[in-house]
């Protein structure tokens, strides 16, 4: 977890319209977020890889993954995130379904 990703998650959770049909209340979502954050490892980014992604707002994900030694970025935003200008062979960009399938196999 990094500062930019934390702020992004907080921003999304604050969008009440996004959760209109959610079975969870705002306080329940907040509690789940707290539990999630408690299990995350805080990672500092010491080196920026720019330019890389077309959407500047997504670059922090690549940098966080590299700084944390991740092997995967799991996202539904495959089209944008997988189009890195800089290639990192140790880093795969996959959907949640692809990741789970890899773990089962």
CSV table of N, CA and C in Angstrom, one decimal:
chain,number,residue,atom,x,y,z
A,1,UNK,N,0.8,-1.2,0.0
A,1,UNK,CA,0.0,0.0,0.0
A,1,UNK,C,0.9,1.2,0.0
A,2,UNK,N,0.5,2.2,-0.8
A,2,UNK,CA,1.2,3.5,-0.8
A,2,UNK,C,0.3,4.6,-0.6
A,3,UNK,N,0.8,5.8,-0.5
A,3,UNK,CA,0.0,7.0,-0.2
A,3,UNK,C,-1.0,7.3,-1.2
A,4,UNK,N,-0.6,7.2,-2.5
A,4,UNK,CA,-1.5,7.5,-3.6
A,4,UNK,C,-2.6,6.5,-3.7
A,5,UNK,N,-2.3,5.2,-3.5
A,5,UNK,CA,-3.4,4.2,-3.6
A,5,UNK,C,-4.3,4.3,-2.4
A,6,UNK,N,-3.8,4.6,-1.2
A,6,UNK,CA,-4.6,4.8,-0.1
A,6,UNK,C,-5.6,5.9,-0.3
A,7,UNK,N,-5.1,7.0,-0.8
A,7,UNK,CA,-6.0,8.2,-1.1
A,7,UNK,C,-7.0,7.9,-2.1
A,8,UNK,N,-6.7,7.1,-3.1
A,8,UNK,CA,-7.6,6.7,-4.1
A,8,UNK,C,-8.7,5.8,-3.6
A,9,UNK,N,-8.4,4.8,-2.7
A,9,UNK,CA,-9.3,4.0,-2.1
A,9,UNK,C,-10.3,4.8,-1.2
A,10,UNK,N,-9.7,5.7,-0.4
A,10,UNK,CA,-10.6,6.6,0.4
A,10,UNK,C,-11.5,7.4,-0.4
A,11,UNK,N,-11.1,7.9,-1.5
A,11,UNK,CA,-11.9,8.7,-2.4
A,11,UNK,C,-13.1,7.9,-3.0
A,12,UNK,N,-12.8,6.7,-3.4
A,12,UNK,CA,-13.8,5.8,-4.0
A,12,UNK,C,-14.8,5.5,-2.9
A,13,UNK,N,-14.4,5.1,-1.7
A,13,UNK,CA,-15.3,4.8,-0.6
A,13,UNK,C,-16.2,5.9,-0.2
A,14,UNK,N,-15.8,7.2,-0.4
A,14,UNK,CA,-16.6,8.3,-0.1
A,14,UNK,C,-17.6,8.7,-1.1
A,15,UNK,N,-17.7,8.0,-2.2
A,15,UNK,CA,-18.7,8.3,-3.3
A,15,UNK,C,-20.0,7.5,-2.9
A,16,UNK,N,-20.8,8.2,-2.3
A,16,UNK,CA,-22.1,7.6,-1.8
A,16,UNK,C,-22.9,7.0,-3.0
A,17,UNK,N,-22.9,7.7,-4.1
A,17,UNK,CA,-23.7,7.3,-5.2
A,17,UNK,C,-23.3,5.9,-5.7
A,18,UNK,N,-22.0,5.6,-5.6
A,18,UNK,CA,-21.4,4.4,-6.0
A,18,UNK,C,-21.9,3.2,-5.2
A,19,UNK,N,-22.3,3.5,-4.0
A,19,UNK,CA,-22.8,2.4,-3.1
A,19,UNK,C,-24.3,2.4,-2.8
A,20,UNK,N,-25.0,3.0,-3.6
A,20,UNK,CA,-26.5,3.1,-3.4
A,20,UNK,C,-27.1,1.8,-3.2
A,21,UNK,N,-26.7,0.8,-4.0
A,21,UNK,CA,-27.3,-0.5,-3.9
A,21,UNK,C,-26.5,-1.5,-3.0
A,22,UNK,N,-25.5,-1.0,-2.3
A,22,UNK,CA,-24.7,-1.9,-1.5
A,22,UNK,C,-25.4,-2.4,-0.3
A,23,UNK,N,-25.2,-3.6,0.1
A,23,UNK,CA,-25.8,-4.1,1.3
A,23,UNK,C,-25.1,-3.6,2.6
A,24,UNK,N,-23.9,-3.1,2.4
A,24,UNK,CA,-23.1,-2.6,3.5
A,24,UNK,C,-23.3,-1.1,3.7
A,25,UNK,N,-23.4,-0.7,5.0
A,25,UNK,CA,-23.5,0.7,5.3
A,25,UNK,C,-22.2,1.3,5.2
A,26,UNK,N,-22.2,2.6,5.3
A,26,UNK,CA,-20.9,3.4,5.2
A,26,UNK,C,-20.0,3.0,6.3
A,27,UNK,N,-20.5,2.8,7.5
A,27,UNK,CA,-19.6,2.4,8.6
A,27,UNK,C,-19.1,1.0,8.4
A,28,UNK,N,-19.9,0.1,7.8
A,28,UNK,CA,-19.4,-1.3,7.6
A,28,UNK,C,-18.3,-1.3,6.5
A,29,UNK,N,-18.5,-0.5,5.5
A,29,UNK,CA,-17.5,-0.3,4.5
A,29,UNK,C,-16.2,0.2,5.1
A,30,UNK,N,-16.3,1.2,5.9
A,30,UNK,CA,-15.2,1.8,6.6
A,30,UNK,C,-14.4,0.8,7.4
A,31,UNK,N,-15.2,-0.1,8.1
A,31,UNK,CA,-14.6,-1.1,9.0
A,31,UNK,C,-13.9,-2.1,8.1
A,32,UNK,N,-14.4,-2.5,7.0
A,32,UNK,CA,-13.8,-3.4,6.1
A,32,UNK,C,-12.5,-2.8,5.5
A,33,UNK,N,-12.5,-1.5,5.2
A,33,UNK,CA,-11.4,-0.9,4.7
A,33,UNK,C,-10.3,-0.8,5.8
A,34,UNK,N,-10.6,-0.6,7.0
A,34,UNK,CA,-9.7,-0.6,8.1
A,34,UNK,C,-9.0,-2.0,8.3
A,35,UNK,N,-9.8,-3.0,8.1
A,35,UNK,CA,-9.3,-4.4,8.2
A,35,UNK,C,-8.3,-4.6,7.1
A,36,UNK,N,-8.7,-4.2,5.9
A,36,UNK,CA,-7.9,-4.4,4.7
A,36,UNK,C,-6.6,-3.7,4.9
A,37,UNK,N,-6.6,-2.4,5.3
A,37,UNK,CA,-5.4,-1.6,5.5
A,37,UNK,C,-4.5,-2.2,6.5
A,38,UNK,N,-5.1,-2.8,7.6
A,38,UNK,CA,-4.3,-3.5,8.6
A,38,UNK,C,-3.5,-4.6,8.1
A,39,UNK,N,-3.9,-5.2,7.0
A,39,UNK,CA,-3.2,-6.4,6.4
A,39,UNK,C,-2.3,-6.0,5.3
A,40,UNK,N,-2.3,-4.7,4.9
A,40,UNK,CA,-1.4,-4.2,3.9
A,40,UNK,C,0.0,-3.9,4.4
A,41,UNK,N,1.0,-4.0,3.6
A,41,UNK,CA,2.3,-3.6,3.9
A,41,UNK,C,2.6,-2.2,3.3
A,42,UNK,N,2.9,-1.2,4.1
A,42,UNK,CA,3.1,0.1,3.6
A,42,UNK,C,4.4,0.1,2.9
A,43,UNK,N,4.4,0.6,1.6
A,43,UNK,CA,5.6,0.6,0.8
A,43,UNK,C,5.9,2.0,0.3
A,44,UNK,N,7.1,2.4,0.5
A,44,UNK,CA,7.6,3.7,0.0
A,44,UNK,C,8.1,3.6,-1.4
A,45,UNK,N,7.8,4.6,-2.2
A,45,UNK,CA,8.3,4.6,-3.6
A,45,UNK,C,9.4,5.6,-3.6
A,46,UNK,N,10.6,5.0,-4.0
A,46,UNK,CA,11.8,5.9,-4.0
A,46,UNK,C,12.2,6.3,-5.4
A,47,UNK,N,11.6,5.6,-6.4
A,47,UNK,CA,12.0,5.9,-7.8
A,47,UNK,C,10.8,6.0,-8.6
A,48,UNK,N,10.6,7.0,-9.4
A,48,UNK,CA,9.5,7.2,-10.3
A,48,UNK,C,9.8,6.7,-11.7
A,49,UNK,N,9.0,5.9,-12.3
A,49,UNK,CA,9.2,5.4,-13.7
A,49,UNK,C,8.3,6.2,-14.6
A,50,UNK,N,8.8,7.3,-15.1
A,50,UNK,CA,8.0,8.2,-16.0
A,50,UNK,C,8.8,8.4,-17.3
A,51,UNK,N,8.2,8.6,-18.4
A,51,UNK,CA,6.7,8.3,-18.7
A,51,UNK,C,6.5,6.8,-18.8
A,52,UNK,N,5.3,6.4,-18.5
A,52,UNK,CA,5.1,5.0,-18.6
A,52,UNK,C,3.6,4.7,-19.1
A,53,UNK,N,2.6,5.0,-18.3
A,53,UNK,CA,1.3,4.8,-18.7
A,53,UNK,C,0.7,6.1,-19.3
A,54,UNK,N,-0.3,5.9,-20.2
A,54,UNK,CA,-0.9,7.1,-20.8
A,54,UNK,C,-1.7,7.9,-19.7
A,55,UNK,N,-2.3,7.2,-18.8
A,55,UNK,CA,-3.0,7.9,-17.7
A,55,UNK,C,-2.0,8.1,-16.6
A,56,UNK,N,-1.6,9.3,-16.4
A,56,UNK,CA,-0.6,9.7,-15.4
A,56,UNK,C,-1.1,9.2,-14.0
A,57,UNK,N,-2.4,9.3,-13.8
A,57,UNK,CA,-2.9,8.9,-12.5
A,57,UNK,C,-2.7,7.4,-12.1
A,58,UNK,N,-2.4,6.6,-13.1
A,58,UNK,CA,-2.2,5.2,-12.9
A,58,UNK,C,-0.7,4.8,-12.7
A,59,UNK,N,0.2,5.7,-13.0
A,59,UNK,CA,1.6,5.4,-12.9
A,59,UNK,C,2.0,4.9,-11.5
A,60,UNK,N,1.4,5.5,-10.5
A,60,UNK,CA,1.8,5.1,-9.1
A,60,UNK,C,1.6,3.6,-8.9
A,61,UNK,N,0.7,3.0,-9.6
A,61,UNK,CA,0.4,1.5,-9.4
A,61,UNK,C,1.6,0.7,-9.8
A,62,UNK,N,2.2,1.1,-10.9
A,62,UNK,CA,3.4,0.4,-11.4
A,62,UNK,C,4.6,0.6,-10.5
A,63,UNK,N,4.7,1.9,-10.0
A,63,UNK,CA,5.8,2.2,-9.1
A,63,UNK,C,5.7,1.5,-7.8
A,64,UNK,N,4.5,1.4,-7.3
A,64,UNK,CA,4.2,0.7,-6.0
A,64,UNK,C,4.5,-0.7,-6.2
A,65,UNK,N,4.0,-1.3,-7.2
A,65,UNK,CA,4.3,-2.8,-7.5
A,65,UNK,C,5.8,-3.1,-7.5
A,66,UNK,N,6.5,-2.2,-8.3
A,66,UNK,CA,7.9,-2.5,-8.4
A,66,UNK,C,8.7,-2.3,-7.1
A,67,UNK,N,8.3,-1.2,-6.3
A,67,UNK,CA,8.9,-0.9,-5.1
A,67,UNK,C,8.6,-2.0,-4.0
A,68,UNK,N,7.5,-2.6,-4.1
A,68,UNK,CA,7.1,-3.7,-3.2
A,68,UNK,C,7.5,-5.1,-3.6
A,69,UNK,N,8.1,-5.2,-4.8
A,69,UNK,CA,8.5,-6.5,-5.3
A,69,UNK,C,7.3,-7.4,-5.7
A,70,UNK,N,6.3,-6.8,-6.1
A,70,UNK,CA,5.1,-7.5,-6.6
A,70,UNK,C,5.3,-8.3,-7.9
A,71,UNK,N,4.6,-9.4,-8.1
A,71,UNK,CA,4.7,-10.1,-9.3
A,71,UNK,C,3.5,-9.8,-10.2
A,72,UNK,N,2.4,-9.3,-9.6
A,72,UNK,CA,1.2,-9.1,-10.3
A,72,UNK,C,0.6,-7.7,-10.0
A,73,UNK,N,-0.1,-7.1,-10.9
A,73,UNK,CA,-1.0,-6.0,-10.7
A,73,UNK,C,-2.4,-6.6,-11.1
A,74,UNK,N,-3.3,-6.7,-10.1
A,74,UNK,CA,-4.6,-7.3,-10.4
A,74,UNK,C,-5.6,-6.1,-10.5
A,75,UNK,N,-6.2,-6.1,-11.7
A,75,UNK,CA,-7.0,-4.9,-12.0
A,75,UNK,C,-8.1,-5.3,-13.1
A,76,UNK,N,-9.1,-4.6,-13.2
A,76,UNK,CA,-10.1,-4.7,-14.3
A,76,UNK,C,-9.7,-3.7,-15.4
A,77,UNK,N,-8.8,-2.9,-15.1
A,77,UNK,CA,-8.4,-1.8,-16.1
A,77,UNK,C,-7.2,-2.3,-16.9
A,78,UNK,N,-7.3,-3.5,-17.4
A,78,UNK,CA,-6.2,-4.2,-18.2
A,78,UNK,C,-5.8,-3.3,-19.4
A,79,UNK,N,-6.7,-2.8,-20.1
A,79,UNK,CA,-6.4,-2.1,-21.4
A,79,UNK,C,-5.4,-1.0,-21.1
A,80,UNK,N,-5.7,-0.2,-20.0
A,80,UNK,CA,-4.8,0.9,-19.7
A,80,UNK,C,-3.5,0.5,-19.1
A,81,UNK,N,-3.6,-0.3,-18.0
A,81,UNK,CA,-2.4,-0.6,-17.2
A,81,UNK,C,-1.4,-1.5,-18.0
A,82,UNK,N,-1.9,-2.4,-18.8
A,82,UNK,CA,-1.0,-3.3,-19.5
A,82,UNK,C,-0.3,-2.6,-20.7
A,83,UNK,N,-0.6,-1.4,-21.0
A,83,UNK,CA,0.0,-0.7,-22.1
A,83,UNK,C,1.2,0.2,-21.6
A,84,UNK,N,2.0,-0.5,-20.8
A,84,UNK,CA,3.2,0.3,-20.3
A,84,UNK,C,4.2,0.5,-21.4
A,85,UNK,N,4.7,1.7,-21.4
A,85,UNK,CA,5.8,2.0,-22.3
A,85,UNK,C,7.1,1.3,-21.9
A,86,UNK,N,7.3,1.3,-20.6
A,86,UNK,CA,8.5,0.6,-20.0
A,86,UNK,C,8.0,-0.8,-19.7
A,87,UNK,N,8.8,-1.8,-20.0
A,87,UNK,CA,8.4,-3.2,-19.8
A,87,UNK,C,9.2,-3.8,-18.6
A,88,UNK,N,8.4,-4.5,-17.7
A,88,UNK,CA,9.0,-5.1,-16.6
A,88,UNK,C,8.6,-6.6,-16.6
A,89,UNK,N,9.5,-7.5,-17.1
A,89,UNK,CA,9.1,-8.9,-17.3
A,89,UNK,C,8.7,-9.6,-16.0
A,90,UNK,N,9.1,-9.1,-14.9
A,90,UNK,CA,8.7,-9.8,-13.6
A,90,UNK,C,7.3,-9.4,-13.2
A,91,UNK,N,6.7,-8.4,-13.9
A,91,UNK,CA,5.4,-7.9,-13.4
A,91,UNK,C,4.3,-8.2,-14.5
A,92,UNK,N,3.3,-9.0,-14.0
A,92,UNK,CA,2.2,-9.3,-14.9
A,92,UNK,C,1.0,-8.5,-14.5
A,93,UNK,N,0.2,-8.1,-15.5
A,93,UNK,CA,-1.0,-7.3,-15.3
A,93,UNK,C,-2.2,-8.3,-15.7
A,94,UNK,N,-3.0,-8.6,-14.7
A,94,UNK,CA,-4.1,-9.6,-14.9
A,94,UNK,C,-5.4,-9.2,-14.2
A,95,UNK,N,-6.4,-9.8,-14.7
A,95,UNK,CA,-7.7,-9.6,-14.0
A,95,UNK,C,-7.8,-10.4,-12.8
A,96,UNK,N,-8.7,-10.1,-11.9
A,96,UNK,CA,-8.9,-11.0,-10.7
A,96,UNK,C,-9.1,-12.5,-11.1
A,97,UNK,N,-9.9,-12.7,-12.1
A,97,UNK,CA,-10.2,-14.0,-12.6
A,97,UNK,C,-9.0,-14.7,-13.1
A,98,UNK,N,-8.2,-14.0,-13.9
A,98,UNK,CA,-6.9,-14.6,-14.4
A,98,UNK,C,-6.0,-15.0,-13.2
A,99,UNK,N,-5.9,-14.1,-12.2
A,99,UNK,CA,-5.0,-14.3,-11.1
A,99,UNK,C,-5.5,-15.6,-10.3
A,100,UNK,N,-6.8,-15.7,-10.0
A,100,UNK,CA,-7.3,-16.8,-9.3
A,100,UNK,C,-7.1,-18.1,-10.1
A,101,UNK,N,-7.3,-18.1,-11.4
A,101,UNK,CA,-7.0,-19.3,-12.2
A,101,UNK,C,-5.6,-19.7,-12.2
A,102,UNK,N,-4.7,-18.7,-12.2
A,102,UNK,CA,-3.2,-19.0,-12.1
A,102,UNK,C,-2.9,-19.7,-10.7
A,103,UNK,N,-3.6,-19.3,-9.7
A,103,UNK,CA,-3.3,-19.8,-8.3
A,103,UNK,C,-3.8,-21.2,-8.2
A,104,UNK,N,-4.9,-21.5,-8.9
A,104,UNK,CA,-5.5,-22.9,-8.8
A,104,UNK,C,-4.7,-23.9,-9.6
A,105,UNK,N,-4.1,-23.4,-10.8
A,105,UNK,CA,-3.3,-24.3,-11.7
A,105,UNK,C,-2.0,-24.5,-11.1
